[in-house]
CSV table of C-alpha atoms in Angstrom, one decimal:
chain,number,residue,atom,x,y,z
A,210,MET,CA,0.1,0.1,-0.1
A,211,THR,CA,1.4,3.3,-1.0
A,212,PRO,CA,1.6,6.3,1.6
A,213,GLN,CA,-0.8,8.2,-0.6
A,214,ILE,CA,-3.4,5.4,-0.5
A,215,ALA,CA,-3.0,4.9,3.2
A,216,ARG,CA,-3.5,8.8,3.8
A,217,ARG,CA,-6.5,8.7,1.8
A,218,LEU,CA,-7.9,5.8,3.9
A,219,GLU,CA,-7.0,7.6,7.3
A,220,GLN,CA,-8.9,10.6,5.9
A,221,ALA,CA,-12.0,8.2,5.2
A,222,GLN,CA,-11.7,7.1,8.7
A,223,GLU,CA,-11.7,10.3,10.1
A,224,ARG,CA,-14.8,11.3,8.1
A,225,TYR,CA,-16.6,8.2,9.0
A,226,GLN,CA,-16.1,9.1,12.8
A,227,GLU,CA,-17.1,12.7,12.1
A,228,ILE,CA,-20.5,11.7,10.6
A,229,ALA,CA,-21.2,9.2,13.4
A,230,LEU,CA,-21.1,12.2,15.8
A,231,LEU,CA,-22.9,14.6,13.4
A,232,LEU,CA,-25.8,11.9,13.2
A,233,SER,CA,-26.3,12.0,16.7
A,234,ASP,CA,-26.6,15.7,17.0
A,235,PRO,CA,-30.3,16.9,17.5
A,236,ASP,CA,-30.0,19.8,14.9
A,237,VAL,CA,-28.9,17.3,12.3
A,238,MET,CA,-31.5,14.7,13.0
A,239,SER,CA,-34.2,17.4,12.8
A,240,ASP,CA,-33.2,18.3,9.2
A,241,GLN,CA,-34.5,15.5,7.0
A,242,ASN,CA,-32.4,16.3,3.9
A,243,GLN,CA,-29.1,16.7,5.8
A,244,PHE,CA,-29.6,13.6,8.1
A,245,ARG,CA,-30.5,11.5,4.8
A,246,ASP,CA,-27.5,12.7,3.0
A,247,LEU,CA,-25.0,12.1,5.9
A,248,SER,CA,-26.6,8.6,6.4
A,249,LYS,CA,-26.1,7.9,2.9
A,250,GLU,CA,-22.5,9.1,3.0
A,251,TYR,CA,-22.0,6.9,6.3
A,252,ALA,CA,-23.2,3.8,4.7
A,253,GLN,CA,-20.8,4.1,1.7
A,254,LEU,CA,-17.8,4.9,3.9
A,255,GLU,CA,-18.6,1.8,6.2
A,256,PRO,CA,-17.1,-0.9,4.2
A,257,LEU,CA,-14.1,1.0,3.3
A,258,VAL,CA,-13.6,1.8,7.0
A,259,GLN,CA,-14.2,-1.8,8.2
A,260,ASN,CA,-11.7,-3.2,5.4
A,261,PHE,CA,-9.0,-0.8,6.6
A,262,GLU,CA,-9.5,-1.5,10.3
A,263,GLN,CA,-9.2,-5.4,9.4
A,264,PHE,CA,-6.0,-4.5,7.3
A,265,ASN,CA,-4.3,-2.5,10.3
A,266,LYS,CA,-5.4,-5.6,12.4
A,267,THR,CA,-3.9,-8.1,10.1
A,268,GLN,CA,-0.8,-6.0,9.9
A,269,GLN,CA,-0.3,-6.2,13.4
A,270,GLU,CA,-0.8,-9.8,13.5
A,271,LEU,CA,2.0,-10.3,10.9
A,272,GLU,CA,4.4,-8.3,13.0
A,273,GLU,CA,3.9,-10.2,16.1
A,274,ALA,CA,4.2,-13.6,14.2
A,275,GLN,CA,7.5,-12.2,12.9
A,276,GLU,CA,8.6,-11.7,16.2
A,277,MET,CA,7.8,-15.3,17.0
A,278,LEU,CA,10.2,-16.5,14.4
A,279,SER,CA,13.1,-16.2,16.9
A,280,ASP,CA,11.5,-18.9,19.3
A,281,ASP,CA,12.3,-22.4,18.1
A,282,GLU,CA,9.3,-24.0,19.4
A,283,LEU,CA,7.0,-21.6,17.9
A,284,GLN,CA,8.7,-21.2,14.6
A,285,ASP,CA,6.4,-23.6,12.6
A,286,LEU,CA,3.3,-21.8,13.9
A,287,ALA,CA,4.9,-18.4,13.3
A,288,LYS,CA,5.6,-19.3,9.6
A,289,GLU,CA,2.0,-20.5,9.0
A,290,SER,CA,0.7,-17.5,10.5
A,291,ILE,CA,2.9,-15.1,8.6
A,292,GLN,CA,1.7,-17.0,5.3
A,293,GLN,CA,-1.9,-16.4,6.1
A,294,ALA,CA,-1.4,-12.7,7.2
A,295,GLU,CA,0.4,-11.8,4.1
A,296,GLN,CA,-2.1,-13.4,1.7
A,297,GLN,CA,-5.0,-11.7,3.8
A,298,LEU,CA,-3.1,-8.3,3.4
A,299,ILE,CA,-2.8,-8.9,-0.4
A,300,ASP,CA,-6.7,-9.6,-0.6
A,301,LEU,CA,-7.4,-6.7,1.7
A,302,ASP,CA,-5.3,-4.3,-0.2
A,303,GLU,CA,-7.0,-5.1,-3.4
A,304,ALA,CA,-10.5,-4.9,-1.9
A,305,LEU,CA,-9.5,-1.3,-0.5
A,306,LYS,CA,-8.2,-0.1,-3.7
A,307,ILE,CA,-11.5,-1.2,-5.3
A,308,LEU,CA,-13.5,0.6,-2.7
A,309,LEU,CA,-11.4,3.8,-3.2
A,310,LEU,CA,-12.4,4.0,-7.0
A,311,PRO,CA,-14.4,7.0,-7.9
A,312,LYS,CA,-18.0,6.2,-8.0
A,313,ASP,CA,-20.1,7.5,-10.8
A,314,PRO,CA,-22.6,9.8,-8.9
A,315,ASN,CA,-25.4,8.5,-11.3
A,316,ASP,CA,-24.9,4.8,-10.5
A,317,ASP,CA,-27.9,4.6,-8.2
A,318,ASN,CA,-30.2,6.7,-10.4
A,319,ASN,CA,-33.3,5.6,-12.5
A,320,ILE,CA,-32.8,5.8,-16.2
A,321,TYR,CA,-34.3,6.6,-19.3
A,322,ILE,CA,-33.4,3.9,-22.2
A,323,GLU,CA,-34.1,4.8,-25.8
A,324,VAL,CA,-33.7,2.2,-28.5
A,325,ARG,CA,-34.0,3.3,-32.2
A,326,ALA,CA,-34.0,1.5,-35.4
A,327,GLY,CA,-31.0,2.4,-37.5
A,328,THR,CA,-29.9,0.9,-41.0
A,329,GLY,CA,-31.7,-2.2,-42.0
A,330,GLY,CA,-35.5,-0.9,-42.6
A,331,ASP,CA,-38.1,-3.2,-41.2
A,332,GLU,CA,-35.5,-5.8,-39.9
A,333,ALA,CA,-33.8,-2.9,-37.7
A,334,ALA,CA,-37.2,-2.2,-36.3
A,335,ILE,CA,-37.8,-5.7,-35.4
A,336,PHE,CA,-34.5,-5.7,-33.9
A,337,ALA,CA,-35.2,-2.7,-31.9
A,338,GLY,CA,-38.3,-4.5,-30.4
A,339,ASP,CA,-36.0,-7.6,-29.4
A,340,LEU,CA,-33.6,-5.3,-27.8
A,341,PHE,CA,-36.1,-3.5,-25.9
A,342,ARG,CA,-37.7,-6.9,-24.8
A,343,MET,CA,-34.5,-8.1,-23.7
A,344,TYR,CA,-33.9,-4.9,-21.4
A,345,SER,CA,-37.3,-5.3,-20.0
A,346,ARG,CA,-36.8,-8.9,-19.1
A,347,TYR,CA,-33.5,-8.3,-17.4
A,348,ALA,CA,-35.1,-5.0,-15.5
A,349,GLU,CA,-38.0,-7.6,-14.4
A,350,LYS,CA,-35.2,-10.1,-13.1
A,351,GLN,CA,-33.7,-7.2,-11.1
A,352,ARG,CA,-37.2,-6.4,-9.9
A,353,TRP,CA,-37.1,-2.8,-11.4
A,354,LYS,CA,-40.2,-1.0,-12.9
A,355,VAL,CA,-40.4,-0.3,-16.5
A,356,SER,CA,-42.8,2.4,-17.8
A,357,VAL,CA,-43.0,3.0,-21.5
A,358,MET,CA,-43.2,6.7,-22.3
A,359,SER,CA,-43.3,7.0,-26.0
A,360,THR,CA,-43.4,4.5,-29.0
A,361,ASN,CA,-43.3,4.7,-32.7
A,362,GLU,CA,-44.1,1.2,-33.8
A,363,GLY,CA,-42.5,-0.5,-37.2
A,364,ASP,CA,-44.5,-1.2,-40.2
A,365,HIS,CA,-43.7,-5.1,-39.5
A,366,GLY,CA,-43.5,-5.4,-35.8
A,367,GLY,CA,-40.9,-4.1,-33.6
A,368,PHE,CA,-40.3,-0.3,-33.0
A,369,LYS,CA,-38.7,2.6,-35.0
A,370,GLU,CA,-38.2,4.2,-31.7
A,371,ILE,CA,-39.3,3.3,-28.2
A,372,ILE,CA,-38.3,5.2,-25.0
A,373,ALA,CA,-39.0,3.9,-21.5
A,374,LEU,CA,-38.1,4.9,-17.7
A,375,VAL,CA,-36.5,2.2,-15.5
A,376,GLU,CA,-37.1,2.6,-12.0
A,377,GLY,CA,-34.8,0.5,-9.6
A,378,GLU,CA,-31.8,1.1,-7.3
A,379,GLY,CA,-28.6,0.9,-9.3
A,380,ALA,CA,-30.4,0.9,-12.7
A,381,TYR,CA,-27.7,3.1,-14.3
A,382,SER,CA,-24.8,1.3,-12.9
A,383,ARG,CA,-25.8,-1.7,-15.0
A,384,PHE,CA,-27.5,-0.2,-17.9
A,385,LYS,CA,-24.8,2.5,-18.6
A,386,PHE,CA,-22.7,0.2,-20.8
A,387,GLU,CA,-25.5,-0.3,-23.2
A,388,SER,CA,-25.2,3.2,-24.9
A,389,GLY,CA,-24.0,2.8,-28.5
A,390,THR,CA,-24.6,0.9,-31.8
A,391,HIS,CA,-25.9,-2.6,-31.6
A,392,ARG,CA,-25.5,-4.8,-35.0
A,393,VAL,CA,-27.5,-7.9,-35.7
A,394,GLN,CA,-26.6,-10.5,-38.3
A,395,ARG,CA,-29.5,-12.9,-39.1
A,396,VAL,CA,-31.9,-13.9,-41.9
A,397,PRO,CA,-34.9,-11.7,-41.6
A,398,GLU,CA,-38.4,-13.2,-41.7
A,399,THR,CA,-39.2,-11.1,-44.8
A,400,GLU,CA,-36.1,-12.7,-46.7
A,401,SER,CA,-37.1,-15.4,-49.2
A,402,GLN,CA,-33.6,-16.4,-50.4
A,403,GLY,CA,-32.4,-17.1,-46.9
A,404,ARG,CA,-29.7,-14.7,-46.9
A,405,VAL,CA,-28.1,-13.1,-43.7
A,406,HIS,CA,-28.8,-9.4,-43.3
A,407,THR,CA,-26.9,-6.9,-41.2
A,408,SER,CA,-29.1,-4.4,-39.4
A,409,ALA,CA,-28.4,-1.9,-36.5
A,410,CYS,CA,-30.0,0.0,-33.8
A,411,THR,CA,-28.9,2.7,-31.4
A,412,VAL,CA,-29.4,2.7,-27.7
A,413,ALA,CA,-29.1,5.6,-25.6
A,414,VAL,CA,-29.2,5.4,-21.6
A,415,LEU,CA,-29.7,8.6,-19.6
A,416,PRO,CA,-29.6,9.0,-15.8
A,417,GLU,CA,-32.9,10.5,-14.6
A,418,VAL,CA,-32.1,13.9,-13.2
A,419,GLU,CA,-33.2,13.7,-9.5
A,420,ASN,CA,-33.9,17.5,-9.2
A,421,VAL,CA,-35.1,18.7,-12.7
A,422,GLU,CA,-35.0,22.4,-11.2
A,423,SER,CA,-31.2,22.0,-11.0
A,424,ILE,CA,-31.0,21.9,-14.8
A,425,ASP,CA,-31.3,25.8,-16.2
A,426,ILE,CA,-34.0,25.6,-18.7
A,427,ASN,CA,-35.6,29.0,-19.8
A,428,PRO,CA,-39.4,28.4,-20.4
A,429,SER,CA,-39.3,30.9,-23.2
A,430,ASP,CA,-37.1,28.3,-24.8
A,431,LEU,CA,-39.8,25.7,-24.8
A,432,ARG,CA,-42.6,24.9,-27.1
A,433,ILE,CA,-45.3,22.7,-25.8
A,434,ASP,CA,-47.9,21.0,-27.9
A,435,THR,CA,-50.5,18.5,-26.8
A,436,PHE,CA,-52.2,15.8,-28.9
A,437,ARG,CA,-54.2,12.7,-28.6
A,438,SER,CA,-52.4,9.6,-27.8
A,439,SER,CA,-52.0,6.8,-30.0
A,440,GLY,CA,-52.8,3.2,-29.1
A,441,ALA,CA,-54.1,-0.2,-30.2
A,442,GLY,CA,-57.6,0.7,-29.3
A,443,GLY,CA,-59.9,-0.3,-26.4
A,444,GLN,CA,-60.4,1.2,-23.0
A,445,HIS,CA,-56.9,2.7,-22.9
A,446,VAL,CA,-57.2,5.1,-25.9
A,447,ASN,CA,-57.4,8.7,-24.8
A,448,THR,CA,-60.3,10.9,-25.8
A,449,THR,CA,-58.8,14.1,-24.8
A,450,ASP,CA,-55.3,15.7,-25.9
A,451,SER,CA,-53.3,14.2,-23.0
A,452,ALA,CA,-50.2,13.4,-24.6
A,453,VAL,CA,-47.5,16.3,-24.5
A,454,ARG,CA,-44.6,17.0,-26.9
A,455,ILE,CA,-41.8,19.5,-25.7
A,456,THR,CA,-39.5,21.2,-28.1
A,457,HIS,CA,-36.4,22.8,-26.8
A,458,ILE,CA,-35.8,25.3,-29.4
A,459,PRO,CA,-32.0,26.3,-28.8
A,460,THR,CA,-30.9,22.7,-29.2
A,461,ASN,CA,-34.0,21.5,-31.3
A,462,THR,CA,-34.3,18.8,-28.6
A,463,VAL,CA,-37.9,17.0,-28.8
A,464,VAL,CA,-39.2,14.6,-26.1
A,465,GLU,CA,-43.1,13.4,-25.8
A,466,CYS,CA,-44.8,11.3,-23.4
A,467,GLN,CA,-48.0,9.6,-23.7
A,468,ASP,CA,-48.0,7.0,-20.8
A,469,GLU,CA,-50.2,8.8,-18.4
A,470,ARG,CA,-53.9,9.7,-18.9
A,471,SER,CA,-53.1,13.0,-17.2
A,472,GLN,CA,-51.7,15.9,-19.3
A,473,HIS,CA,-50.0,17.3,-16.1
A,474,LYS,CA,-48.2,13.9,-15.4
A,475,ASN,CA,-47.2,13.5,-19.2
A,476,LYS,CA,-45.8,17.1,-19.1
A,477,ALA,CA,-43.8,16.3,-15.9
A,478,LYS,CA,-42.4,13.1,-17.2
A,479,ALA,CA,-41.5,14.8,-20.6
A,480,MET,CA,-39.7,17.8,-18.7
A,481,SER,CA,-37.8,15.2,-16.7
A,482,LEU,CA,-36.5,13.3,-19.9
A,483,LEU,CA,-35.7,16.8,-21.5
A,484,SER,CA,-33.7,17.6,-18.5
A,485,ALA,CA,-31.8,14.4,-18.6
A,486,ARG,CA,-31.2,14.8,-22.4
A,487,ILE,CA,-29.8,18.3,-22.1
A,488,LEU,CA,-27.8,17.3,-19.0
A,489,ASP,CA,-26.2,14.3,-21.0
A,490,ALA,CA,-25.5,16.6,-23.8
A,491,GLU,CA,-23.6,18.9,-21.7
A,492,GLN,CA,-21.5,16.0,-20.0
A,493,ALA,CA,-21.0,14.3,-23.6
A,494,LYS,CA,-19.2,17.6,-24.4
A,495,ILE,CA,-17.1,17.6,-21.3
A,496,LYS,CA,-16.1,14.0,-21.7
A,497,SER,CA,-15.3,14.4,-25.5
A,498,GLU,CA,-12.7,17.1,-24.4
A,499,GLN,CA,-11.2,14.8,-21.8
A,500,SER,CA,-11.2,11.8,-24.1
A,501,GLU,CA,-7.8,12.8,-25.6
A,502,ALA,CA,-6.4,12.6,-22.1
A,503,ARG,CA,-7.5,9.2,-21.3
A,504,LYS,CA,-10.3,6.9,-22.6
A,505,LEU,CA,-11.9,4.1,-20.6
A,506,GLN,CA,-11.2,0.7,-22.0
A,507,VAL,CA,-15.0,0.1,-22.2
A,508,GLY,CA,-15.5,2.9,-24.7
A,509,SER,CA,-16.9,6.4,-24.6
A,510,GLY,CA,-20.5,5.6,-24.5
A,511,ASP,CA,-20.9,7.4,-27.8
A,512,ARG,CA,-23.9,6.6,-29.7
A,513,SER,CA,-22.0,6.3,-32.9
A,514,GLN,CA,-19.8,3.8,-31.5
A,515,ARG,CA,-20.5,0.0,-32.6
A,516,ILE,CA,-20.2,-1.7,-29.4
A,517,ARG,CA,-21.8,-5.0,-30.0
A,518,THR,CA,-22.8,-7.7,-32.7
A,519,TYR,CA,-25.6,-10.2,-32.2
A,520,ASN,CA,-24.9,-13.1,-34.8
A,521,TYR,CA,-28.0,-15.3,-34.8
A,522,PRO,CA,-26.7,-18.0,-37.3
A,523,GLN,CA,-23.6,-18.7,-34.9
A,524,GLY,CA,-25.7,-18.1,-31.8
A,525,ARG,CA,-22.8,-15.7,-30.9
A,526,ILE,CA,-22.6,-12.3,-29.2
A,527,SER,CA,-19.6,-10.2,-29.4
A,528,ASP,CA,-18.8,-7.2,-27.5
A,529,HIS,CA,-16.2,-5.3,-29.2
A,530,ARG,CA,-15.0,-3.0,-26.2
A,531,ILE,CA,-13.4,-5.6,-24.5
A,532,ASN,CA,-13.2,-8.4,-27.1
A,533,LEU,CA,-15.6,-10.6,-25.3
A,534,THR,CA,-17.2,-13.5,-27.3
A,535,LEU,CA,-20.0,-15.6,-25.8
A,536,TYR,CA,-21.9,-18.2,-27.5
A,537,LYS,CA,-24.9,-17.7,-25.3
A,538,LEU,CA,-27.2,-15.4,-27.5
A,539,ASN,CA,-30.5,-17.0,-26.6
A,540,GLU,CA,-29.9,-16.5,-22.9
A,541,ILE,CA,-28.8,-13.1,-23.2
A,542,ILE,CA,-31.6,-12.2,-25.6
A,543,ASP,CA,-34.1,-13.7,-23.1
A,544,GLY,CA,-32.7,-11.2,-20.4
A,545,ASP,CA,-29.6,-12.9,-18.9
A,546,LEU,CA,-27.7,-9.5,-19.5
A,547,ASP,CA,-25.2,-10.0,-16.5
A,548,LEU,CA,-23.4,-12.4,-18.9
A,549,VAL,CA,-22.2,-9.2,-20.7
A,550,ILE,CA,-22.7,-6.7,-18.2
A,551,SER,CA,-20.6,-8.1,-15.3
A,552,PRO,CA,-17.4,-8.4,-17.7
A,553,LEU,CA,-17.9,-4.8,-18.8
A,554,MET,CA,-17.9,-3.8,-15.1
A,555,GLN,CA,-14.9,-5.7,-14.3
A,556,ALA,CA,-12.9,-4.3,-17.4
A,557,SER,CA,-14.0,-0.5,-16.3
A,558,GLN,CA,-12.9,-1.3,-12.8
A,559,ALA,CA,-9.7,-2.8,-14.1
A,560,GLU,CA,-8.8,0.6,-16.0
A,561,LEU,CA,-9.8,2.6,-12.9
A,562,LEU,CA,-7.4,0.4,-10.7
A,563,THR,CA,-4.5,1.1,-13.5
A,564,GLN,CA,-5.4,4.8,-13.0
A,565,LEU,CA,-5.3,4.7,-9.3
A,566,ASN,CA,-1.9,3.0,-9.1
A,567,GLN,CA,-0.3,5.3,-11.6
A,568,SER,CA,-1.3,8.1,-9.8
């Protein structure tokens, strides 16, 4: 462990003890927002501090075992204790480095996921439907809630575009690796000659903005239109203009929501999505400026970047960012997305660890 990392751990320990005192302060306890924020910080620091305390305890045990080496009767026991302590210190050191890695502030946020058909016509729209179904099944396994906000259905199935809100703790931490271009290679149902076609879809994953008011949007820059929701018919078709479309004129960003029957609720959801889009555009600009200095191994998350290929004839999925190839296409399309997401998270973690060690 380097002196710099040791100092950071000591500072975390001091902050942990400071928060423990603050949480017992009546003034803090009476302020719900401050109490909630401090409780969250305390919970985040707890595993780091516990591992650091165990590291120091193991370090002390190692020193005691080394002192025992001079005693002939205890020498074998000492050697065994030294070996165990040294291995434990290696494991704890690695765990502490991982816990010290900078946490994405959006990791716990809900997300907006946008799937759009790209090149490939009807087949691209069908593939967009397959991708959205994959994401929905994965979210269901995580017990997250999926609410479709707007759809533009394909002429022969699937979607030209579909946008949904996924609500669940840690949704962004798992889904953020899905942003980019997804390519499919398969024989379309409409193909009479049995030829394999290549089509593509783009996926955008945006963290939900917790406080919409924190994003500076001038009301005079907005054009708000209302219209009647489209639907398949039956009792859910709106008979009033409850669907809302908002255009942010300076950036020509257009969002709409027709999920709710209430125009007020649809407007609130559309404003939340608009805020997420504008914030994402601002952050993308900053990231592109920083990318010259360093680029994460798992890619920039740019929607123009081809990140994954789904090859149906071979039953293969390839993630091009980390050279991952899996012959488990059916399982993944059925929602077992952790088979791909977990290696991506590990690759990102490894890259951040490299940066930490170099710094």
